[in-house]
Short mmCIF file of C-alpha atoms in Angstrom, two decimals:
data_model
loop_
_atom_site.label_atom_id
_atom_site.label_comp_id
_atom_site.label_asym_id
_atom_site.label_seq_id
_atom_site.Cartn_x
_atom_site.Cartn_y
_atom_site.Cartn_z
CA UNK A 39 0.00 0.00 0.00
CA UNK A 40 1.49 3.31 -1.15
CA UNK A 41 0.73 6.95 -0.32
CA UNK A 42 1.93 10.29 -1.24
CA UNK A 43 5.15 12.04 0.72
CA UNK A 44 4.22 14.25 3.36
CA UNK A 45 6.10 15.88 5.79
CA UNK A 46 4.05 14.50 9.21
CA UNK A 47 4.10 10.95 9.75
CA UNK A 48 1.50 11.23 12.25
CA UNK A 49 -0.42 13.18 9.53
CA UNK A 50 0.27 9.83 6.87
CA UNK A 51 -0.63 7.37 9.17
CA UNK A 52 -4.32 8.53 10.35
CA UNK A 53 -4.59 9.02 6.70
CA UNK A 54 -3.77 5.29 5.93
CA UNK A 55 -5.64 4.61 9.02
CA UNK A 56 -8.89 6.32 7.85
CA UNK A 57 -8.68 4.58 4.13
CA UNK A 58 -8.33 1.17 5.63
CA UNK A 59 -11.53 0.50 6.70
CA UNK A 60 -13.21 1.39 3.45
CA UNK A 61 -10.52 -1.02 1.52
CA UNK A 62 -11.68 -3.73 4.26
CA UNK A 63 -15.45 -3.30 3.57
CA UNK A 64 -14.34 -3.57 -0.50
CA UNK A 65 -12.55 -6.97 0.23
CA UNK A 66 -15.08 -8.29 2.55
CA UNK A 67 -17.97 -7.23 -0.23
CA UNK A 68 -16.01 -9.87 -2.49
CA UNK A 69 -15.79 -12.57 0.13
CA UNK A 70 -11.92 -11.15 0.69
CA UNK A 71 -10.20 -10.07 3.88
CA UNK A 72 -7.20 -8.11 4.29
CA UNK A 73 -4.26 -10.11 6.23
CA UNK A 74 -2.58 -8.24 9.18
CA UNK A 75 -0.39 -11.13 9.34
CA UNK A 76 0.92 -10.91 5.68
CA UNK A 77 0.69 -6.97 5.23
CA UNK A 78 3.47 -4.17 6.43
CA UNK A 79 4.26 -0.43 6.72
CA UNK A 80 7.52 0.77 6.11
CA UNK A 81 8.28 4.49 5.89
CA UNK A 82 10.39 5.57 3.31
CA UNK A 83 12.45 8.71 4.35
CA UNK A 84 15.87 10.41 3.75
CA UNK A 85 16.01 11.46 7.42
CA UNK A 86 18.26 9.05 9.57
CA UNK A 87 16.47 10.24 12.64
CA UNK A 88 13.03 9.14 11.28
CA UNK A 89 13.74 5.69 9.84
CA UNK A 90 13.90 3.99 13.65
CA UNK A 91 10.14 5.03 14.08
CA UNK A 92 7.88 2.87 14.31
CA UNK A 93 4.43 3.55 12.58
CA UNK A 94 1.29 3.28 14.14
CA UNK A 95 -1.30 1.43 11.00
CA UNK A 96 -3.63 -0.32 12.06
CA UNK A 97 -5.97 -3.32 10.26
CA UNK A 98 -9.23 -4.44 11.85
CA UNK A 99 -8.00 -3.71 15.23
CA UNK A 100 -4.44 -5.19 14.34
CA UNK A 101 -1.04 -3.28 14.30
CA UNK A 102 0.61 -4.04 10.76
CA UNK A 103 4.51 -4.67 11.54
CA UNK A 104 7.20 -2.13 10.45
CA UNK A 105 9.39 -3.41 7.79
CA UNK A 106 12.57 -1.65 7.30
CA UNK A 107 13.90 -3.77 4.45
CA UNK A 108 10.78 -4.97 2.64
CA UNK A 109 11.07 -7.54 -0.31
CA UNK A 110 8.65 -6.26 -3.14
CA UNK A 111 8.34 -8.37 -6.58
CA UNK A 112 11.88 -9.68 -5.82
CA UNK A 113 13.59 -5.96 -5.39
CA UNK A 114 15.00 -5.48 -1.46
CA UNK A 115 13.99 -1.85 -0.52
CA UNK A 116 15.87 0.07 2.24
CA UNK A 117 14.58 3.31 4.03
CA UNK A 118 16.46 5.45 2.05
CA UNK A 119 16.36 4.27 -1.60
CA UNK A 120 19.60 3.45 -2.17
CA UNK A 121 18.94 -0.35 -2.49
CA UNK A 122 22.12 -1.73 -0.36
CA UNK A 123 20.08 -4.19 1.24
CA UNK A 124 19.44 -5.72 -2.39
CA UNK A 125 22.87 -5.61 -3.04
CA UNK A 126 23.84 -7.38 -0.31
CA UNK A 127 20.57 -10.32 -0.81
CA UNK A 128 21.64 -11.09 -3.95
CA UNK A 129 25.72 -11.52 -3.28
CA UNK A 130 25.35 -14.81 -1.75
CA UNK A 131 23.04 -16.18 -4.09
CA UNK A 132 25.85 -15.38 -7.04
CA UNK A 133 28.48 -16.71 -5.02
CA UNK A 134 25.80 -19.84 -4.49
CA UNK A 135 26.14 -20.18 -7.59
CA UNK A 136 29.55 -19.97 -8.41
CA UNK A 137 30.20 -22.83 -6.16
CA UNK A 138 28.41 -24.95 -9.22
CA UNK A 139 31.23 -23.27 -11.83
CA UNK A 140 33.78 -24.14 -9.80
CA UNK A 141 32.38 -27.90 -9.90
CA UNK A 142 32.40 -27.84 -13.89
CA UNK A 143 36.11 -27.20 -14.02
CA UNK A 144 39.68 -26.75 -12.59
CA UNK A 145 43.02 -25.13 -14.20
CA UNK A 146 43.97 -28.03 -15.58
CA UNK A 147 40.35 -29.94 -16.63
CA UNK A 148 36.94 -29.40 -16.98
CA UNK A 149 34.89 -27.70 -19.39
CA UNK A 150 36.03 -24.88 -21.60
CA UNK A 151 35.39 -21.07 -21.21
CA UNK A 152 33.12 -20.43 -23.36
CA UNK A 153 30.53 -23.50 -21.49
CA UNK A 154 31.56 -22.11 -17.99
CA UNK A 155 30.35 -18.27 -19.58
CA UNK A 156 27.37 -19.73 -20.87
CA UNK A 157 26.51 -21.29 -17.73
CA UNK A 158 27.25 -17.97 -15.63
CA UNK A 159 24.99 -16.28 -18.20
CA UNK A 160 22.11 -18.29 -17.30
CA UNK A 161 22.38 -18.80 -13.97
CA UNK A 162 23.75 -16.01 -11.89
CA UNK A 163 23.86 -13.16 -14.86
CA UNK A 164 20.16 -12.76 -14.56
CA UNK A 165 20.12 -12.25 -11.13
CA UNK A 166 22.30 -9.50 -11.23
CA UNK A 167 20.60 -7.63 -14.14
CA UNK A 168 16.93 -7.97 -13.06
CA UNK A 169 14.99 -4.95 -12.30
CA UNK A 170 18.13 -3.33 -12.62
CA UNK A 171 16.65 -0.05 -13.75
CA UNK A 172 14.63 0.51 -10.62
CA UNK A 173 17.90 0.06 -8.38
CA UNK A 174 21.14 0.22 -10.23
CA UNK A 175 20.99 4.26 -10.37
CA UNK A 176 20.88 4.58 -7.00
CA UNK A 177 23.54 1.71 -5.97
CA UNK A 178 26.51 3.30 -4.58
CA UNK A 179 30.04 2.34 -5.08
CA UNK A 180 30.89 0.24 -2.26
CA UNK A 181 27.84 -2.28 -3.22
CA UNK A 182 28.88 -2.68 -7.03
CA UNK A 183 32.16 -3.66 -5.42
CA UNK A 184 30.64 -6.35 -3.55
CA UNK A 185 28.83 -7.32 -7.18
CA UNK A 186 31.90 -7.12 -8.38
CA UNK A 187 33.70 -8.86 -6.47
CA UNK A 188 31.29 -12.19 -7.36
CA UNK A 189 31.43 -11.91 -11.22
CA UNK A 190 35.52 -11.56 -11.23
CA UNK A 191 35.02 -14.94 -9.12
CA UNK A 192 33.43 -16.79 -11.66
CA UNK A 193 35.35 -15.09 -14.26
CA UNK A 194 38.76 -16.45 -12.36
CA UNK A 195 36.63 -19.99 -12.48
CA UNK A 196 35.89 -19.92 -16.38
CA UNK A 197 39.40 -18.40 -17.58
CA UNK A 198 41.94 -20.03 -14.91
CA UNK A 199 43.27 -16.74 -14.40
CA UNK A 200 45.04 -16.50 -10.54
CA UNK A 201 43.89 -14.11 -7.98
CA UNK A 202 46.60 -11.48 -8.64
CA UNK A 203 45.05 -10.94 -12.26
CA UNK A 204 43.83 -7.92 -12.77
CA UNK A 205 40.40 -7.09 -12.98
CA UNK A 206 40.00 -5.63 -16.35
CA UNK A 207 41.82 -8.73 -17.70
CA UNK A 208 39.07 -11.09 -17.01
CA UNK A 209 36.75 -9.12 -18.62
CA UNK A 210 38.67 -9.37 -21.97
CA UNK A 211 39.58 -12.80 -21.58
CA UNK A 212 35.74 -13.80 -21.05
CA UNK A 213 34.51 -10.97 -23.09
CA UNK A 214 32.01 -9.06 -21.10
CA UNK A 215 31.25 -6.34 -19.20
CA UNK A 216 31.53 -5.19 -15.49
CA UNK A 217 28.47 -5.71 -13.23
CA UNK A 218 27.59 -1.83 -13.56
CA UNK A 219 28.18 -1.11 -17.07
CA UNK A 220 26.20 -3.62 -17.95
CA UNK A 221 23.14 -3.07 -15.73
CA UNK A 222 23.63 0.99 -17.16
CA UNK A 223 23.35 -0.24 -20.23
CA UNK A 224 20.31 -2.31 -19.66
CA UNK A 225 18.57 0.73 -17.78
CA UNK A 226 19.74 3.49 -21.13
CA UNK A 227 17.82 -0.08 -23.00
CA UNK A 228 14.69 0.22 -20.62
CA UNK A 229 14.26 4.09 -21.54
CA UNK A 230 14.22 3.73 -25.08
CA UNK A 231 12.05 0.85 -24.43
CA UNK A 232 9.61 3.20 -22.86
CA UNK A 233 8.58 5.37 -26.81
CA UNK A 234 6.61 2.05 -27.86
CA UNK A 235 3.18 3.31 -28.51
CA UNK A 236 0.96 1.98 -25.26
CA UNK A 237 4.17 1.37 -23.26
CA UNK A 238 3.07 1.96 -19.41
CA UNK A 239 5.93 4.19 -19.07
CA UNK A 240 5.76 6.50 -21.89
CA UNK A 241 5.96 9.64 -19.82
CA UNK A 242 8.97 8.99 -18.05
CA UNK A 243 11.09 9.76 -21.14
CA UNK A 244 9.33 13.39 -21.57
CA UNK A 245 8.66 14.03 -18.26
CA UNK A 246 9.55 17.14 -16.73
CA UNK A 247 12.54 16.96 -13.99
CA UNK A 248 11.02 17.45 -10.61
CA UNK A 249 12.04 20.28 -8.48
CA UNK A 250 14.45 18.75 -6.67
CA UNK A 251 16.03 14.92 -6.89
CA UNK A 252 16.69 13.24 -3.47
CA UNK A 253 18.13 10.36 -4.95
CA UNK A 254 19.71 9.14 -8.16
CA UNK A 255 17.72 7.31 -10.54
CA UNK A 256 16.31 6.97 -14.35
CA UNK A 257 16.95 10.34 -15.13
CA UNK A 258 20.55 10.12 -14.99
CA UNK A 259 20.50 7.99 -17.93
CA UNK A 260 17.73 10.63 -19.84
CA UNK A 261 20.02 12.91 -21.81
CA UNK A 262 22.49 10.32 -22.75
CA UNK A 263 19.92 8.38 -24.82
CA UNK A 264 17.31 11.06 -25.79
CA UNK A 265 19.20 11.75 -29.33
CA UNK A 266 18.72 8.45 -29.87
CA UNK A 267 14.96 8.17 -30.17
CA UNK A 268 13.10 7.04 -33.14
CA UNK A 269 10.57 9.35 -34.22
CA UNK A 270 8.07 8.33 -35.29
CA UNK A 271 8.87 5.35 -33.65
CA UNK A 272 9.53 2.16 -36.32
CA UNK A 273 10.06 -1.44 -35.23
CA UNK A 274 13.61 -2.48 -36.54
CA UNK A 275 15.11 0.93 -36.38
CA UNK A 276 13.83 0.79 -32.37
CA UNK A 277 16.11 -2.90 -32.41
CA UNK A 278 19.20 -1.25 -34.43
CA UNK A 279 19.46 1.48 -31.62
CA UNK A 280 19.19 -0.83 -28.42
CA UNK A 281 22.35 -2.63 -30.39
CA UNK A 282 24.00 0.54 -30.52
CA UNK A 283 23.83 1.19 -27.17
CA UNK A 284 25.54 -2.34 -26.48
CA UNK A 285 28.28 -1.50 -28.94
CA UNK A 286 28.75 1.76 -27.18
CA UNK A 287 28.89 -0.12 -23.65
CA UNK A 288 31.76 -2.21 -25.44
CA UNK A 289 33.54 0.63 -27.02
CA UNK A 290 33.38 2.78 -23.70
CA UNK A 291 34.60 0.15 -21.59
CA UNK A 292 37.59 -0.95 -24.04
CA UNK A 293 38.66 2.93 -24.42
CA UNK A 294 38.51 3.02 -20.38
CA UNK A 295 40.20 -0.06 -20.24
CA UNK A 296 44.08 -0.28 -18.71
CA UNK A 297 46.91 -1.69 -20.85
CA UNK A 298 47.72 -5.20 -20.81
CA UNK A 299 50.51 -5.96 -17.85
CA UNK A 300 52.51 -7.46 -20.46
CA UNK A 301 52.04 -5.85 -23.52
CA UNK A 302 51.32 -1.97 -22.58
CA UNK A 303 49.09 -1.74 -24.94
CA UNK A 304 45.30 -1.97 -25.13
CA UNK A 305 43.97 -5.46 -25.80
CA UNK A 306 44.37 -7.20 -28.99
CA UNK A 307 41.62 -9.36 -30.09
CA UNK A 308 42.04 -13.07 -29.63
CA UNK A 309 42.36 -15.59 -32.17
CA UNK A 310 39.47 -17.62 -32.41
CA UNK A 311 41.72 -20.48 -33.08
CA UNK A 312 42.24 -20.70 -29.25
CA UNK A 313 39.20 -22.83 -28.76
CA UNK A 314 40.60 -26.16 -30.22
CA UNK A 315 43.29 -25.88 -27.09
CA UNK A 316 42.59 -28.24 -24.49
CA UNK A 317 41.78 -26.26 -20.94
CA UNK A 318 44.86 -26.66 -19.37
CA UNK A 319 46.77 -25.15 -22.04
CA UNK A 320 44.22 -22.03 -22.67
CA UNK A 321 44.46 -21.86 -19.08
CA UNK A 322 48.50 -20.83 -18.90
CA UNK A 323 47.99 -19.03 -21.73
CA UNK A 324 45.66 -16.90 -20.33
CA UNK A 325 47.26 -16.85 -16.97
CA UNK A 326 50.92 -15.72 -19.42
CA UNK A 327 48.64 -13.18 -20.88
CA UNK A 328 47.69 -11.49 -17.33
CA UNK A 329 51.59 -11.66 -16.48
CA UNK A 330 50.92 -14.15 -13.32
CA UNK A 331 51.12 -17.30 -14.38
CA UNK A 332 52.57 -20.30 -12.22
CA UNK A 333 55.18 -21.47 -14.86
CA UNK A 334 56.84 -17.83 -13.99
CA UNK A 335 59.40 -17.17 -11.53
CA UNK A 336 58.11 -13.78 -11.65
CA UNK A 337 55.00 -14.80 -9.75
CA UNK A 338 56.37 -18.04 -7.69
CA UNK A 339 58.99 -16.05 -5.97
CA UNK A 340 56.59 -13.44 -4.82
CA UNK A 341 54.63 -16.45 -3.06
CA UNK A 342 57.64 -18.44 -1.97
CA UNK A 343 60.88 -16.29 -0.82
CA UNK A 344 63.04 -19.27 -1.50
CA UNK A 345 62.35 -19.13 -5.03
CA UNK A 346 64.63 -16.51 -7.36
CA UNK A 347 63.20 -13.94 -9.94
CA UNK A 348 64.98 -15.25 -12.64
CA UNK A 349 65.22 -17.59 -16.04
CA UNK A 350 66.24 -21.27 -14.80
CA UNK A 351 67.07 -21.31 -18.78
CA UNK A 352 69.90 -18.95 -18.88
CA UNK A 353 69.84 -17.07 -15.32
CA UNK A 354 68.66 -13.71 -16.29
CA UNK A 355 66.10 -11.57 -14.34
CA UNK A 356 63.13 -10.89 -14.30
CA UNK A 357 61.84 -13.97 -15.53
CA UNK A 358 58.47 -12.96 -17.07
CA UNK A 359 56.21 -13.58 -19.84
CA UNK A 360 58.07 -10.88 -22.30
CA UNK A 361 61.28 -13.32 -21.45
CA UNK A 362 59.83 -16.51 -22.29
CA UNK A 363 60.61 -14.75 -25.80
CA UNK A 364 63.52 -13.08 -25.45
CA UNK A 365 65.71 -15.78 -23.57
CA UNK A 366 68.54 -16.76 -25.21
CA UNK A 367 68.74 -20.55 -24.64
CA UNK A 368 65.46 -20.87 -26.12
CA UNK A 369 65.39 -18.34 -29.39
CA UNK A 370 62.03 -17.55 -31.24
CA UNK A 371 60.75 -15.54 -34.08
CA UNK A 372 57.42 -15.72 -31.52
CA UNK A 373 56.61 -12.20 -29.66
CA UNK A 374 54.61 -11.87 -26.51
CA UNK A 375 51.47 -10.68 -29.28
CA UNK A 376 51.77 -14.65 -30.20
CA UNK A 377 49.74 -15.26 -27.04
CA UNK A 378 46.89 -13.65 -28.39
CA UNK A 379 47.59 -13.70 -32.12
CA UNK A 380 48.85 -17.70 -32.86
CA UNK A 381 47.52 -19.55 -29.72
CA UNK A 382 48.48 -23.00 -31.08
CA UNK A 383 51.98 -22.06 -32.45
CA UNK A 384 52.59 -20.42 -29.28
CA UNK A 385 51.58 -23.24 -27.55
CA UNK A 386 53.48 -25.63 -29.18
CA UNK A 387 56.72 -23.85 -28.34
CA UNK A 388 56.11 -23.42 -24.86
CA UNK A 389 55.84 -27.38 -24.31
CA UNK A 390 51.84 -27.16 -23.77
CA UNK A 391 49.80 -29.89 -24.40
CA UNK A 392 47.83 -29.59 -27.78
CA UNK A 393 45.07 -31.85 -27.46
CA UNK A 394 43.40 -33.29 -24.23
CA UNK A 395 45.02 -36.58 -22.80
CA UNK A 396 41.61 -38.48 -23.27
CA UNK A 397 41.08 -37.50 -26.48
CA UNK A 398 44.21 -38.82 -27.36
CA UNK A 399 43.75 -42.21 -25.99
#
């Protein structure tokens, strides 16, 4: 049950409490009956000093509870709007989830990354996105951290990458977005959505701004997609622009994006050739492509003391990924771009297997 802001809460509740007993006489004409038991008030306010109160509704002679965090058509509301509590419902449900991913495969066998990022795209992928335009506006920082924080999980589960890879690696070696661009992107989707003749939310997109915003939310989005209206509005030139908008998520996120560790460059695309690897293999590669990979003295000796920085080949330091190529012992017309462009031939120097053991057999 919803009512309009007012600054007395007093005031709102013997308002409520005056309407109820003409919504109980409608139910009970219809052989229905409000539920005290299964109904709640909760007070939404941007006053800390208000949102301990407890309010005083009442239904046939019974005091509904106060709910501070109520749970409406699967969205967690808190007091204040900024949807924290939802964050923090839905993080152990992805990591849940994740547990499943991790039973699929290991660094050295299981399925290969492209199954394990199907199966995070059905499974914990939605859970993240949904009704993400009524709460990802207003989600501050620290909670898409905590997001986050899950998706570069499974992403470390479906590449093989180790835990000192960086973040923005994982998303190139699995090929998607961040947790918040994504669900921005998906909001920016759900405005344009809204010019379909008969769509319930046509007036959101020409709505005037109200006089003052208390918290973030669709409207941040409003001028960065308005150009991009069809008018008059037409079917398949509607579809063309909500692919644009992906493509500009992409193109935004890769021009954001750091260098690569090892080649100080922005990422090159990978070969698609990669696939026929077995998962043990694309796994080093991978890990050679963050710079931490445990075939590197680089990264051993930063976990173990006793073990030096440098080539076991020819004794030379550091002993990295760029050295694998240059080392003198071993000479190759191979660069550190053969990890991304020539998997296999890259592979084949570095000792890697080339096809799985069973297949072999």
């Amino acid at each position: 049950m919803a009512t309009g802001p007012g600054p007395q809460i007093d005031e709102l509740c013997n308002k409520i409490n005056g309407y109820l007993p003409d919504l109980s006489s409608f139910f009970a004409s219809r052989n229905l009956a409000l539920s005290p038991t299964k109904s709640s008030a909760t007070l939404f306010t941007t006053w800390t000093s208000q949102m301990s109160t407890i309010l005083n509704i009442h239904v046939d002679g019974s005091t509904l509870p106060t709910v501070l965090h109520p749970k409406i058509l699967g969205v967690t509301f808190d007091q204040d709007l900024h949807f924290g509590e939802h964050a923090a419902a839905i993080v152990p449900r992805i990591q849940s989830r994740n547990k499943i991913l991790k039973s699929l495969a290991g660094s050295t066998w299981g399925k290969d990354k492209e199954t394990l990022m199907t199966t995070y795209k059905a499974i914990s992928q939605p859970i993240t996105c949904y009704a993400s335009p009524i709460w990802s506006p207003s989600l501050k920082i620290t909670h898409w951290k905590k997001l986050q924080a899950c998706q570069n999980t499974a992403l470390r589960i479906a590449t093989g990458c180790l835990l000192m890879s960086p973040e923005h690696h994982l998303h190139n070696e699995a090929r998607i977005l961040p947790i918040r661009e994504r669900n921005e992107m998906l909001t920016k989707q759900f405005l344009l959505n809204t010019q379909k003749p008969g769509h319930p939310n046509r007036h959101l997109i020409d709505e005037p701004a109200p006089p003052r915003g208390l918290r973030s939310h669709l409207r941040k989005h409003f001028e960065e997609i308005r150009h991009l209206r069809t008018q008059p509005y037409e079917a398949k030139k509607h579809k063309q622009v909500l692919g644009v908008l992906h493509i500009q998520a992409s193109d935004l996120y890769a021009g954001n994006c750091p260098v690569n560790p090892v080649l100080k460059v922005k990422y090159p695309k990978l070969a698609e050739e990669e696939r026929i690897l077995p998962r043990e293999t694309r796994v080093t590669l991978a890990q050679l492509r963050s710079g931490y990979c445990n075939r590197l003295n680089s990264y051993i000796s930063r976990i173990n003391p006793d073990i030096q920085n440098v080539c076991p080949a020819c004794n030379v330091s550091p002993h990295d990924t760029n050295h694998l190529f240059n080392c003198n012992v071993e000479p190759t017309p191979l660069t550190p771009l053969s990890l991304w462009s020539t998997p296999v031939e890259t592979a084949s120097f570095l000792g890697l297997p080339l096809e799985d053991i069973d297949d072999s057999l």
